[in-house]
């Protein structure tokens, strides 16, 4: 986040008595969590979560995620608003067909979501094709695909998404709860 103070000048160089502080975020939205391995119910039950890091709503119409489909397929979000400090879920299944709790809304459902288990880079771009965020190149930086499925989560302070150190494997026992899943089983 960059903070600027703006003050008006007249033609003779006299500054106004008032100024305005403006904050500009270079990462207003980040890729926050990735279930690249699917869930214990289905390996196709894959999703990503976007997070608004600002105190302003963000219109996601036309935003795209490169690499979210099989190989290099781009998934375009047709519509949706991401409220301040909140989340937007893009998934292969609606929550009533997913292991995700039915109380959680999958904001955009598309059968195009298909992630390579060996890893790939996801790239988030806004509607004007401006690069907003990315994950590391190569193998997934975090997550677990064993009998227990653990998502790849962004650190609380998001940092540079291309760095493996900006991510961790979800291991919090509180995340294996019916607040998030249909049943407490092998999903984190």
Short mmCIF file of N, CA and C in Angstrom, two decimals:
data_model
loop_
_atom_site.label_atom_id
_atom_site.label_comp_id
_atom_site.label_asym_id
_atom_site.label_seq_id
_atom_site.Cartn_x
_atom_site.Cartn_y
_atom_site.Cartn_z
N UNK A 1 0.85 -1.17 0.00
CA UNK A 1 0.00 0.00 0.00
C UNK A 1 0.89 1.23 0.00
N UNK A 2 0.64 2.12 -0.96
CA UNK A 2 1.36 3.38 -1.04
C UNK A 2 0.43 4.49 -0.58
N UNK A 3 0.94 5.43 0.20
CA UNK A 3 0.15 6.55 0.69
C UNK A 3 0.72 7.83 0.12
N UNK A 4 -0.14 8.63 -0.47
CA UNK A 4 0.25 9.91 -1.05
C UNK A 4 -0.55 11.03 -0.40
N UNK A 5 0.06 12.18 -0.23
CA UNK A 5 -0.67 13.36 0.21
C UNK A 5 -0.77 14.27 -1.00
N UNK A 6 -1.98 14.65 -1.34
CA UNK A 6 -2.23 15.47 -2.52
C UNK A 6 -2.66 16.86 -2.06
N UNK A 7 -2.07 17.89 -2.67
CA UNK A 7 -2.39 19.27 -2.34
C UNK A 7 -2.41 20.05 -3.65
N UNK A 8 -3.38 20.91 -3.79
CA UNK A 8 -3.51 21.70 -5.03
C UNK A 8 -2.62 22.94 -4.98
N UNK A 9 -2.11 23.31 -6.16
CA UNK A 9 -1.33 24.54 -6.31
C UNK A 9 -2.02 25.43 -7.34
N UNK A 10 -2.03 26.75 -7.07
CA UNK A 10 -2.57 27.65 -8.09
C UNK A 10 -1.45 28.00 -9.07
N UNK A 11 -1.77 28.83 -10.08
CA UNK A 11 -0.78 29.11 -11.13
C UNK A 11 0.45 29.86 -10.64
N UNK A 12 0.38 30.47 -9.49
CA UNK A 12 1.56 31.18 -8.96
C UNK A 12 2.34 30.32 -7.97
N UNK A 13 1.88 29.08 -7.73
CA UNK A 13 2.61 28.16 -6.86
C UNK A 13 2.15 28.15 -5.43
N UNK A 14 1.07 28.88 -5.11
CA UNK A 14 0.55 28.88 -3.75
C UNK A 14 -0.20 27.57 -3.49
N UNK A 15 0.12 26.93 -2.38
CA UNK A 15 -0.50 25.65 -2.03
C UNK A 15 -1.82 25.88 -1.32
N UNK A 16 -2.76 24.96 -1.55
CA UNK A 16 -4.04 25.04 -0.86
C UNK A 16 -3.83 24.76 0.63
N UNK A 17 -4.75 25.22 1.43
CA UNK A 17 -4.63 25.02 2.88
C UNK A 17 -5.10 23.63 3.30
N UNK A 18 -5.74 22.89 2.40
CA UNK A 18 -6.19 21.54 2.71
C UNK A 18 -5.44 20.55 1.83
N UNK A 19 -5.30 19.37 2.31
CA UNK A 19 -4.68 18.32 1.52
C UNK A 19 -5.50 17.05 1.69
N UNK A 20 -5.26 16.11 0.85
CA UNK A 20 -5.99 14.85 0.86
C UNK A 20 -4.98 13.71 0.87
N UNK A 21 -5.17 12.76 1.76
CA UNK A 21 -4.33 11.57 1.79
C UNK A 21 -5.02 10.49 0.97
N UNK A 22 -4.29 9.92 0.03
CA UNK A 22 -4.82 8.89 -0.85
C UNK A 22 -3.96 7.65 -0.70
N UNK A 23 -4.60 6.49 -0.49
CA UNK A 23 -3.88 5.22 -0.43
C UNK A 23 -4.13 4.44 -1.70
N UNK A 24 -3.07 3.87 -2.25
CA UNK A 24 -3.17 3.04 -3.45
C UNK A 24 -2.58 1.68 -3.11
N UNK A 25 -3.34 0.63 -3.28
CA UNK A 25 -2.87 -0.72 -3.01
C UNK A 25 -2.45 -1.37 -4.32
N UNK A 26 -1.24 -1.93 -4.35
CA UNK A 26 -0.79 -2.62 -5.55
C UNK A 26 -1.35 -4.03 -5.64
N UNK A 27 -1.82 -4.55 -4.52
CA UNK A 27 -2.46 -5.87 -4.48
C UNK A 27 -3.80 -5.75 -3.77
N UNK A 28 -4.79 -5.12 -4.41
CA UNK A 28 -6.08 -4.98 -3.74
C UNK A 28 -6.76 -6.33 -3.51
N UNK A 29 -6.46 -7.29 -4.36
CA UNK A 29 -7.01 -8.63 -4.26
C UNK A 29 -5.84 -9.61 -4.40
N UNK A 30 -5.83 -10.63 -3.55
CA UNK A 30 -4.80 -11.65 -3.65
C UNK A 30 -5.44 -13.03 -3.77
N UNK A 31 -4.69 -13.95 -4.36
CA UNK A 31 -5.06 -15.36 -4.33
C UNK A 31 -4.76 -15.80 -2.90
N UNK A 32 -5.77 -16.16 -2.15
CA UNK A 32 -5.62 -16.37 -0.71
C UNK A 32 -5.51 -17.83 -0.31
N UNK A 33 -6.22 -18.70 -1.00
CA UNK A 33 -6.21 -20.11 -0.63
C UNK A 33 -6.50 -20.95 -1.86
N UNK A 34 -5.84 -22.11 -1.94
CA UNK A 34 -6.00 -22.98 -3.10
C UNK A 34 -6.17 -24.42 -2.63
N UNK A 35 -7.26 -25.04 -3.06
CA UNK A 35 -7.46 -26.48 -2.81
C UNK A 35 -7.08 -27.19 -4.10
N UNK A 36 -5.78 -27.22 -4.40
CA UNK A 36 -5.28 -27.78 -5.66
C UNK A 36 -5.43 -29.30 -5.71
N UNK A 37 -5.58 -29.92 -4.54
CA UNK A 37 -5.66 -31.38 -4.45
C UNK A 37 -7.09 -31.90 -4.41
N UNK A 38 -8.05 -30.99 -4.40
CA UNK A 38 -9.44 -31.40 -4.24
C UNK A 38 -9.74 -31.69 -2.78
N UNK A 39 -10.73 -32.54 -2.54
CA UNK A 39 -11.11 -32.87 -1.17
C UNK A 39 -11.15 -34.39 -1.02
N UNK A 40 -11.37 -34.85 0.19
CA UNK A 40 -11.46 -36.29 0.44
C UNK A 40 -12.65 -36.89 -0.33
N UNK A 41 -13.65 -36.06 -0.65
CA UNK A 41 -14.82 -36.54 -1.38
C UNK A 41 -14.54 -36.73 -2.86
N UNK A 42 -13.74 -35.82 -3.43
CA UNK A 42 -13.47 -35.86 -4.87
C UNK A 42 -12.22 -35.05 -5.21
N UNK A 43 -11.36 -35.63 -6.02
CA UNK A 43 -10.16 -34.91 -6.46
C UNK A 43 -10.53 -33.74 -7.38
N UNK A 44 -11.75 -33.76 -7.93
CA UNK A 44 -12.21 -32.66 -8.79
C UNK A 44 -12.85 -31.52 -7.98
N UNK A 45 -12.99 -31.70 -6.68
CA UNK A 45 -13.60 -30.69 -5.81
C UNK A 45 -12.54 -29.62 -5.49
N UNK A 46 -12.05 -28.97 -6.53
CA UNK A 46 -10.98 -27.98 -6.43
C UNK A 46 -11.54 -26.57 -6.44
N UNK A 47 -10.83 -25.64 -5.79
CA UNK A 47 -11.28 -24.25 -5.73
C UNK A 47 -10.13 -23.34 -5.35
N UNK A 48 -10.35 -22.05 -5.62
CA UNK A 48 -9.44 -21.02 -5.10
C UNK A 48 -10.28 -19.96 -4.43
N UNK A 49 -9.65 -19.30 -3.48
CA UNK A 49 -10.31 -18.22 -2.76
C UNK A 49 -9.52 -16.93 -3.01
N UNK A 50 -10.24 -15.88 -3.39
CA UNK A 50 -9.63 -14.55 -3.55
C UNK A 50 -9.95 -13.74 -2.31
N UNK A 51 -9.05 -12.86 -1.93
CA UNK A 51 -9.25 -12.03 -0.72
C UNK A 51 -9.07 -10.56 -1.06
N UNK A 52 -10.03 -9.74 -0.66
CA UNK A 52 -9.94 -8.29 -0.81
C UNK A 52 -9.12 -7.78 0.38
N UNK A 53 -7.99 -7.17 0.10
CA UNK A 53 -7.11 -6.68 1.18
C UNK A 53 -7.38 -5.22 1.51
N UNK A 54 -8.41 -4.62 0.90
CA UNK A 54 -8.68 -3.19 1.08
C UNK A 54 -9.98 -2.96 1.84
N UNK A 55 -10.26 -1.70 2.11
CA UNK A 55 -11.52 -1.32 2.76
C UNK A 55 -12.54 -0.82 1.74
N UNK A 56 -12.30 -1.11 0.46
CA UNK A 56 -13.21 -0.73 -0.62
C UNK A 56 -13.71 -1.98 -1.34
N UNK A 57 -14.94 -1.93 -1.88
CA UNK A 57 -15.45 -3.04 -2.69
C UNK A 57 -14.70 -3.08 -4.02
N UNK A 58 -14.53 -4.29 -4.55
CA UNK A 58 -13.85 -4.47 -5.82
C UNK A 58 -14.79 -5.21 -6.77
N UNK A 59 -15.04 -4.62 -7.95
CA UNK A 59 -15.86 -5.26 -8.97
C UNK A 59 -14.98 -6.28 -9.70
N UNK A 60 -15.33 -7.56 -9.61
CA UNK A 60 -14.52 -8.62 -10.22
C UNK A 60 -14.95 -8.99 -11.63
N UNK A 61 -15.95 -8.31 -12.19
CA UNK A 61 -16.40 -8.63 -13.55
C UNK A 61 -15.24 -8.50 -14.53
N UNK A 62 -14.98 -9.58 -15.25
CA UNK A 62 -13.91 -9.58 -16.24
C UNK A 62 -12.54 -9.92 -15.70
N UNK A 63 -12.41 -10.09 -14.38
CA UNK A 63 -11.12 -10.51 -13.82
C UNK A 63 -10.85 -11.94 -14.26
N UNK A 64 -9.58 -12.31 -14.37
CA UNK A 64 -9.24 -13.64 -14.86
C UNK A 64 -8.12 -14.26 -14.05
N UNK A 65 -8.15 -15.60 -14.04
CA UNK A 65 -7.09 -16.36 -13.39
C UNK A 65 -6.49 -17.29 -14.45
N UNK A 66 -5.27 -16.98 -14.87
CA UNK A 66 -4.56 -17.83 -15.82
C UNK A 66 -4.01 -19.03 -15.07
N UNK A 67 -4.14 -20.22 -15.67
CA UNK A 67 -3.62 -21.45 -15.07
C UNK A 67 -4.63 -22.16 -14.20
N UNK A 68 -5.80 -21.59 -14.00
CA UNK A 68 -6.79 -22.21 -13.11
C UNK A 68 -7.48 -23.39 -13.77
N UNK A 69 -7.50 -23.41 -15.07
CA UNK A 69 -8.06 -24.55 -15.78
C UNK A 69 -6.95 -25.54 -16.10
N UNK A 70 -7.28 -26.63 -16.72
CA UNK A 70 -6.29 -27.63 -17.08
C UNK A 70 -5.18 -26.98 -17.90
N UNK A 71 -3.94 -27.19 -17.48
CA UNK A 71 -2.81 -26.60 -18.20
C UNK A 71 -2.79 -25.10 -18.07
N UNK A 72 -3.01 -24.40 -19.18
CA UNK A 72 -2.92 -22.94 -19.16
C UNK A 72 -4.27 -22.26 -19.35
N UNK A 73 -5.36 -22.99 -19.14
CA UNK A 73 -6.69 -22.42 -19.34
C UNK A 73 -6.94 -21.23 -18.42
N UNK A 74 -7.52 -20.20 -18.98
CA UNK A 74 -7.88 -19.01 -18.22
C UNK A 74 -9.34 -19.08 -17.83
N UNK A 75 -9.61 -18.83 -16.57
CA UNK A 75 -10.99 -18.74 -16.08
C UNK A 75 -11.30 -17.26 -15.89
N UNK A 76 -12.38 -16.80 -16.52
CA UNK A 76 -12.80 -15.40 -16.43
C UNK A 76 -14.03 -15.32 -15.54
N UNK A 77 -13.98 -14.44 -14.55
CA UNK A 77 -15.11 -14.24 -13.65
C UNK A 77 -16.09 -13.30 -14.35
N UNK A 78 -17.30 -13.77 -14.66
CA UNK A 78 -18.22 -12.93 -15.43
C UNK A 78 -18.80 -11.76 -14.65
N UNK A 79 -18.99 -11.94 -13.35
CA UNK A 79 -19.56 -10.88 -12.52
C UNK A 79 -19.29 -11.21 -11.05
N UNK A 80 -19.45 -10.21 -10.24
CA UNK A 80 -19.28 -10.40 -8.80
C UNK A 80 -18.59 -9.22 -8.17
N UNK A 81 -18.98 -8.93 -6.96
CA UNK A 81 -18.36 -7.85 -6.20
C UNK A 81 -17.73 -8.46 -4.95
N UNK A 82 -16.50 -8.08 -4.71
CA UNK A 82 -15.78 -8.54 -3.53
C UNK A 82 -15.82 -7.44 -2.49
N UNK A 83 -16.58 -7.67 -1.44
CA UNK A 83 -16.76 -6.67 -0.38
C UNK A 83 -15.43 -6.41 0.33
N UNK A 84 -15.33 -5.27 1.02
CA UNK A 84 -14.09 -4.95 1.74
C UNK A 84 -13.70 -6.05 2.72
N UNK A 85 -12.41 -6.34 2.77
CA UNK A 85 -11.87 -7.33 3.72
C UNK A 85 -12.66 -8.63 3.73
N UNK A 86 -13.02 -9.13 2.54
CA UNK A 86 -13.79 -10.37 2.48
C UNK A 86 -13.21 -11.29 1.40
N UNK A 87 -13.94 -12.37 1.11
CA UNK A 87 -13.44 -13.44 0.26
C UNK A 87 -14.41 -13.75 -0.87
N UNK A 88 -13.87 -14.31 -1.97
CA UNK A 88 -14.65 -14.70 -3.14
C UNK A 88 -14.14 -16.07 -3.55
N UNK A 89 -15.05 -17.05 -3.60
CA UNK A 89 -14.67 -18.42 -3.88
C UNK A 89 -15.02 -18.80 -5.31
N UNK A 90 -14.04 -19.32 -6.04
CA UNK A 90 -14.23 -19.84 -7.40
C UNK A 90 -14.00 -21.34 -7.30
N UNK A 91 -15.04 -22.12 -7.62
CA UNK A 91 -14.93 -23.57 -7.45
C UNK A 91 -15.52 -24.37 -8.58
N UNK A 92 -15.11 -25.60 -8.61
CA UNK A 92 -15.59 -26.55 -9.61
C UNK A 92 -17.03 -26.98 -9.32
N UNK A 93 -17.40 -26.99 -8.03
CA UNK A 93 -18.73 -27.42 -7.61
C UNK A 93 -19.39 -26.34 -6.76
N UNK A 94 -20.71 -26.26 -6.82
CA UNK A 94 -21.46 -25.43 -5.87
C UNK A 94 -21.33 -26.07 -4.49
N UNK A 95 -21.52 -25.31 -3.45
CA UNK A 95 -21.29 -25.83 -2.09
C UNK A 95 -22.19 -27.02 -1.75
N UNK A 96 -23.39 -27.12 -2.35
CA UNK A 96 -24.25 -28.26 -2.04
C UNK A 96 -23.79 -29.54 -2.73
N UNK A 97 -22.85 -29.45 -3.67
CA UNK A 97 -22.28 -30.62 -4.34
C UNK A 97 -20.82 -30.83 -3.94
N UNK A 98 -20.31 -29.97 -3.09
CA UNK A 98 -18.92 -29.98 -2.67
C UNK A 98 -18.82 -30.46 -1.23
N UNK A 99 -17.61 -30.80 -0.80
CA UNK A 99 -17.37 -31.12 0.61
C UNK A 99 -17.39 -29.86 1.46
N UNK A 100 -17.35 -28.69 0.80
CA UNK A 100 -17.43 -27.41 1.50
C UNK A 100 -18.81 -27.31 2.15
N UNK A 101 -18.87 -26.74 3.32
CA UNK A 101 -20.13 -26.57 4.04
C UNK A 101 -21.16 -25.87 3.15
N UNK A 102 -22.39 -26.36 3.20
CA UNK A 102 -23.46 -25.74 2.43
C UNK A 102 -23.72 -24.30 2.87
N UNK A 103 -23.25 -23.93 4.06
CA UNK A 103 -23.41 -22.56 4.56
C UNK A 103 -22.45 -21.58 3.89
N UNK A 104 -21.45 -22.10 3.19
CA UNK A 104 -20.48 -21.26 2.49
C UNK A 104 -20.89 -21.16 1.02
N UNK A 105 -20.90 -19.96 0.50
CA UNK A 105 -21.28 -19.75 -0.89
C UNK A 105 -20.06 -19.84 -1.80
N UNK A 106 -20.16 -20.67 -2.82
CA UNK A 106 -19.16 -20.65 -3.89
C UNK A 106 -19.66 -19.56 -4.83
N UNK A 107 -18.92 -18.46 -4.90
CA UNK A 107 -19.39 -17.27 -5.61
C UNK A 107 -19.43 -17.44 -7.13
N UNK A 108 -18.50 -18.21 -7.66
CA UNK A 108 -18.51 -18.48 -9.09
C UNK A 108 -18.20 -19.96 -9.29
N UNK A 109 -19.17 -20.68 -9.84
CA UNK A 109 -19.03 -22.11 -10.09
C UNK A 109 -18.76 -22.30 -11.57
N UNK A 110 -17.66 -23.01 -11.87
CA UNK A 110 -17.34 -23.32 -13.26
C UNK A 110 -16.64 -24.67 -13.31
N UNK A 111 -17.05 -25.52 -14.21
CA UNK A 111 -16.41 -26.83 -14.34
C UNK A 111 -15.04 -26.71 -15.01
N UNK A 112 -14.61 -25.50 -15.29
CA UNK A 112 -13.28 -25.28 -15.88
C UNK A 112 -12.16 -25.37 -14.85
N UNK A 113 -12.48 -25.32 -13.57
CA UNK A 113 -11.44 -25.37 -12.54
C UNK A 113 -10.81 -26.76 -12.55
N UNK A 114 -9.52 -26.81 -12.85
CA UNK A 114 -8.78 -28.06 -12.86
C UNK A 114 -7.31 -27.74 -12.66
N UNK A 115 -6.79 -28.14 -11.53
CA UNK A 115 -5.41 -27.81 -11.18
C UNK A 115 -4.52 -29.04 -11.26
N UNK A 116 -3.29 -28.83 -11.70
CA UNK A 116 -2.31 -29.90 -11.84
C UNK A 116 -1.69 -30.18 -10.47
N UNK A 117 -1.76 -31.41 -10.00
CA UNK A 117 -1.26 -31.73 -8.66
C UNK A 117 0.24 -31.51 -8.50
N UNK A 118 1.00 -31.59 -9.58
CA UNK A 118 2.45 -31.36 -9.49
C UNK A 118 2.78 -29.89 -9.32
N UNK A 119 1.82 -29.01 -9.57
CA UNK A 119 2.03 -27.58 -9.41
C UNK A 119 1.97 -26.82 -10.71
N UNK A 120 1.63 -25.57 -10.61
CA UNK A 120 1.60 -24.65 -11.74
C UNK A 120 1.47 -23.24 -11.18
N UNK A 121 1.75 -22.26 -11.99
CA UNK A 121 1.62 -20.88 -11.53
C UNK A 121 0.24 -20.35 -11.90
N UNK A 122 -0.44 -19.76 -10.92
CA UNK A 122 -1.70 -19.07 -11.17
C UNK A 122 -1.39 -17.58 -11.24
N UNK A 123 -2.05 -16.90 -12.17
CA UNK A 123 -1.86 -15.46 -12.36
C UNK A 123 -3.22 -14.78 -12.33
N UNK A 124 -3.40 -13.84 -11.42
CA UNK A 124 -4.64 -13.08 -11.29
C UNK A 124 -4.47 -11.74 -11.99
N UNK A 125 -5.40 -11.44 -12.91
CA UNK A 125 -5.38 -10.16 -13.64
C UNK A 125 -6.75 -9.51 -13.52
N UNK A 126 -6.75 -8.17 -13.51
CA UNK A 126 -8.03 -7.47 -13.46
C UNK A 126 -8.63 -7.38 -14.86
N UNK A 127 -9.76 -6.70 -14.99
CA UNK A 127 -10.49 -6.64 -16.26
C UNK A 127 -9.71 -5.94 -17.37
N UNK A 128 -8.70 -5.14 -17.03
CA UNK A 128 -7.89 -4.47 -18.05
C UNK A 128 -6.57 -5.21 -18.29
N UNK A 129 -6.50 -6.45 -17.82
CA UNK A 129 -5.33 -7.32 -17.98
C UNK A 129 -4.10 -6.89 -17.19
N UNK A 130 -4.30 -6.08 -16.16
CA UNK A 130 -3.19 -5.69 -15.30
C UNK A 130 -2.90 -6.83 -14.33
N UNK A 131 -1.64 -7.23 -14.24
CA UNK A 131 -1.23 -8.28 -13.32
C UNK A 131 -1.46 -7.80 -11.89
N UNK A 132 -2.20 -8.58 -11.11
CA UNK A 132 -2.50 -8.22 -9.72
C UNK A 132 -1.75 -9.12 -8.75
N UNK A 133 -1.73 -10.42 -9.02
CA UNK A 133 -1.10 -11.36 -8.08
C UNK A 133 -0.71 -12.64 -8.82
N UNK A 134 0.24 -13.38 -8.24
CA UNK A 134 0.67 -14.66 -8.79
C UNK A 134 1.08 -15.60 -7.67
N UNK A 135 1.06 -16.89 -7.99
CA UNK A 135 1.61 -17.90 -7.09
C UNK A 135 3.01 -18.25 -7.59
N UNK A 136 3.78 -19.01 -6.79
CA UNK A 136 5.12 -19.39 -7.25
C UNK A 136 5.07 -20.26 -8.51
N UNK A 137 6.15 -20.22 -9.28
CA UNK A 137 6.32 -21.08 -10.45
C UNK A 137 6.70 -22.48 -9.97
N UNK A 138 6.21 -23.50 -10.65
CA UNK A 138 6.62 -24.86 -10.34
C UNK A 138 5.71 -25.54 -9.36
N UNK A 139 6.31 -26.40 -8.52
CA UNK A 139 5.54 -27.18 -7.54
C UNK A 139 4.79 -26.25 -6.60
N UNK A 140 3.64 -26.72 -6.11
CA UNK A 140 2.86 -25.93 -5.15
C UNK A 140 3.73 -25.65 -3.93
N UNK A 141 3.66 -24.45 -3.42
CA UNK A 141 4.48 -24.03 -2.29
C UNK A 141 4.02 -24.65 -0.97
N UNK A 142 2.78 -25.13 -0.92
CA UNK A 142 2.22 -25.67 0.31
C UNK A 142 1.01 -26.53 -0.04
N UNK A 143 0.43 -27.12 0.96
CA UNK A 143 -0.72 -28.00 0.78
C UNK A 143 -0.29 -29.44 0.92
N UNK A 144 -1.26 -30.32 1.11
CA UNK A 144 -0.95 -31.73 1.31
C UNK A 144 -1.99 -32.58 0.61
N UNK A 145 -1.52 -33.53 -0.20
CA UNK A 145 -2.41 -34.41 -0.94
C UNK A 145 -2.14 -35.85 -0.55
N UNK A 146 -2.53 -36.19 0.69
CA UNK A 146 -2.44 -37.56 1.18
C UNK A 146 -3.86 -37.96 1.54
N UNK A 147 -4.02 -38.89 2.45
CA UNK A 147 -5.37 -39.25 2.90
C UNK A 147 -6.05 -38.02 3.50
N UNK A 148 -5.24 -37.12 4.07
CA UNK A 148 -5.75 -35.85 4.57
C UNK A 148 -5.46 -34.79 3.52
N UNK A 149 -6.47 -34.04 3.15
CA UNK A 149 -6.32 -32.97 2.15
C UNK A 149 -6.20 -31.64 2.87
N UNK A 150 -5.07 -30.97 2.69
CA UNK A 150 -4.83 -29.69 3.35
C UNK A 150 -4.54 -28.63 2.30
N UNK A 151 -5.29 -27.55 2.35
CA UNK A 151 -5.16 -26.50 1.35
C UNK A 151 -3.86 -25.71 1.50
N UNK A 152 -3.55 -24.96 0.47
CA UNK A 152 -2.41 -24.04 0.44
C UNK A 152 -2.96 -22.66 0.75
N UNK A 153 -2.54 -22.09 1.88
CA UNK A 153 -3.07 -20.80 2.33
C UNK A 153 -2.02 -19.71 2.27
N UNK A 154 -2.47 -18.50 1.98
CA UNK A 154 -1.60 -17.32 2.01
C UNK A 154 -1.40 -16.91 3.45
N UNK A 155 -0.24 -16.42 3.78
CA UNK A 155 0.01 -15.90 5.12
C UNK A 155 -0.89 -14.70 5.39
N UNK A 156 -1.15 -14.40 6.65
CA UNK A 156 -2.02 -13.28 7.03
C UNK A 156 -1.57 -11.97 6.40
N UNK A 157 -0.26 -11.70 6.45
CA UNK A 157 0.31 -10.57 5.71
C UNK A 157 0.72 -11.16 4.37
N UNK A 158 -0.05 -10.88 3.28
CA UNK A 158 0.09 -11.63 2.04
C UNK A 158 1.48 -11.65 1.40
N UNK A 159 2.23 -10.58 1.50
CA UNK A 159 3.55 -10.56 0.87
C UNK A 159 3.49 -10.84 -0.62
N UNK A 160 4.62 -11.15 -1.20
CA UNK A 160 4.75 -11.43 -2.64
C UNK A 160 4.30 -12.87 -2.88
N UNK A 161 3.23 -13.04 -3.62
CA UNK A 161 2.67 -14.37 -3.87
C UNK A 161 3.58 -15.30 -4.64
N UNK A 162 4.58 -14.76 -5.34
CA UNK A 162 5.49 -15.61 -6.10
C UNK A 162 6.54 -16.27 -5.21
N UNK A 163 6.61 -15.86 -3.95
CA UNK A 163 7.59 -16.42 -3.02
C UNK A 163 6.95 -17.52 -2.18
N UNK A 164 7.60 -18.66 -2.10
CA UNK A 164 7.08 -19.80 -1.33
C UNK A 164 6.85 -19.42 0.13
N UNK A 165 7.64 -18.51 0.67
CA UNK A 165 7.51 -18.09 2.05
C UNK A 165 6.24 -17.30 2.35
N UNK A 166 5.49 -16.93 1.31
CA UNK A 166 4.22 -16.21 1.50
C UNK A 166 3.05 -17.17 1.69
N UNK A 167 3.33 -18.47 1.70
CA UNK A 167 2.30 -19.51 1.76
C UNK A 167 2.59 -20.49 2.88
N UNK A 168 1.55 -21.18 3.34
CA UNK A 168 1.71 -22.26 4.31
C UNK A 168 0.62 -23.31 4.09
N UNK A 169 0.83 -24.49 4.64
CA UNK A 169 -0.16 -25.56 4.59
C UNK A 169 -1.14 -25.37 5.74
N UNK A 170 -2.42 -25.48 5.46
CA UNK A 170 -3.43 -25.35 6.50
C UNK A 170 -3.34 -26.56 7.43
N UNK A 171 -2.97 -26.31 8.68
CA UNK A 171 -2.86 -27.37 9.67
C UNK A 171 -3.68 -27.07 10.93
N UNK A 172 -4.37 -25.95 10.93
CA UNK A 172 -5.16 -25.53 12.09
C UNK A 172 -6.34 -26.49 12.28
N UNK A 173 -6.38 -27.16 13.44
CA UNK A 173 -7.46 -28.11 13.72
C UNK A 173 -8.84 -27.45 13.63
N UNK A 174 -8.92 -26.14 13.90
CA UNK A 174 -10.18 -25.42 13.79
C UNK A 174 -10.70 -25.35 12.37
N UNK A 175 -9.82 -25.59 11.39
CA UNK A 175 -10.23 -25.56 9.99
C UNK A 175 -10.87 -26.87 9.54
N UNK A 176 -10.77 -27.92 10.37
CA UNK A 176 -11.43 -29.19 10.10
C UNK A 176 -12.68 -29.22 10.96
N UNK A 177 -13.66 -28.42 10.56
CA UNK A 177 -14.84 -28.18 11.39
C UNK A 177 -16.06 -28.04 10.48
N UNK A 178 -17.22 -28.34 11.01
CA UNK A 178 -18.44 -28.24 10.20
C UNK A 178 -18.80 -26.79 9.86
N UNK A 179 -18.09 -25.82 10.40
CA UNK A 179 -18.28 -24.43 9.95
C UNK A 179 -17.78 -24.29 8.52
N UNK A 180 -16.85 -25.14 8.13
CA UNK A 180 -16.23 -25.05 6.79
C UNK A 180 -16.53 -26.24 5.90
N UNK A 181 -16.84 -27.40 6.50
CA UNK A 181 -17.01 -28.64 5.73
C UNK A 181 -18.34 -29.29 6.09
N UNK A 182 -18.86 -30.10 5.17
CA UNK A 182 -20.09 -30.83 5.44
C UNK A 182 -19.90 -31.77 6.64
N UNK A 183 -18.70 -32.32 6.76
CA UNK A 183 -18.39 -33.22 7.87
C UNK A 183 -16.94 -33.01 8.29
N UNK A 184 -16.67 -33.24 9.57
CA UNK A 184 -15.30 -33.20 10.04
C UNK A 184 -14.64 -34.51 9.64
N UNK A 185 -13.78 -34.44 8.65
CA UNK A 185 -13.09 -35.67 8.25
C UNK A 185 -11.68 -35.32 7.82
N UNK A 186 -11.34 -35.56 6.59
CA UNK A 186 -9.95 -35.44 6.15
C UNK A 186 -9.67 -34.16 5.38
N UNK A 187 -10.46 -33.11 5.58
CA UNK A 187 -10.26 -31.86 4.84
C UNK A 187 -9.86 -30.72 5.78
N UNK A 188 -8.85 -29.99 5.35
CA UNK A 188 -8.41 -28.78 6.07
C UNK A 188 -8.34 -27.64 5.08
#
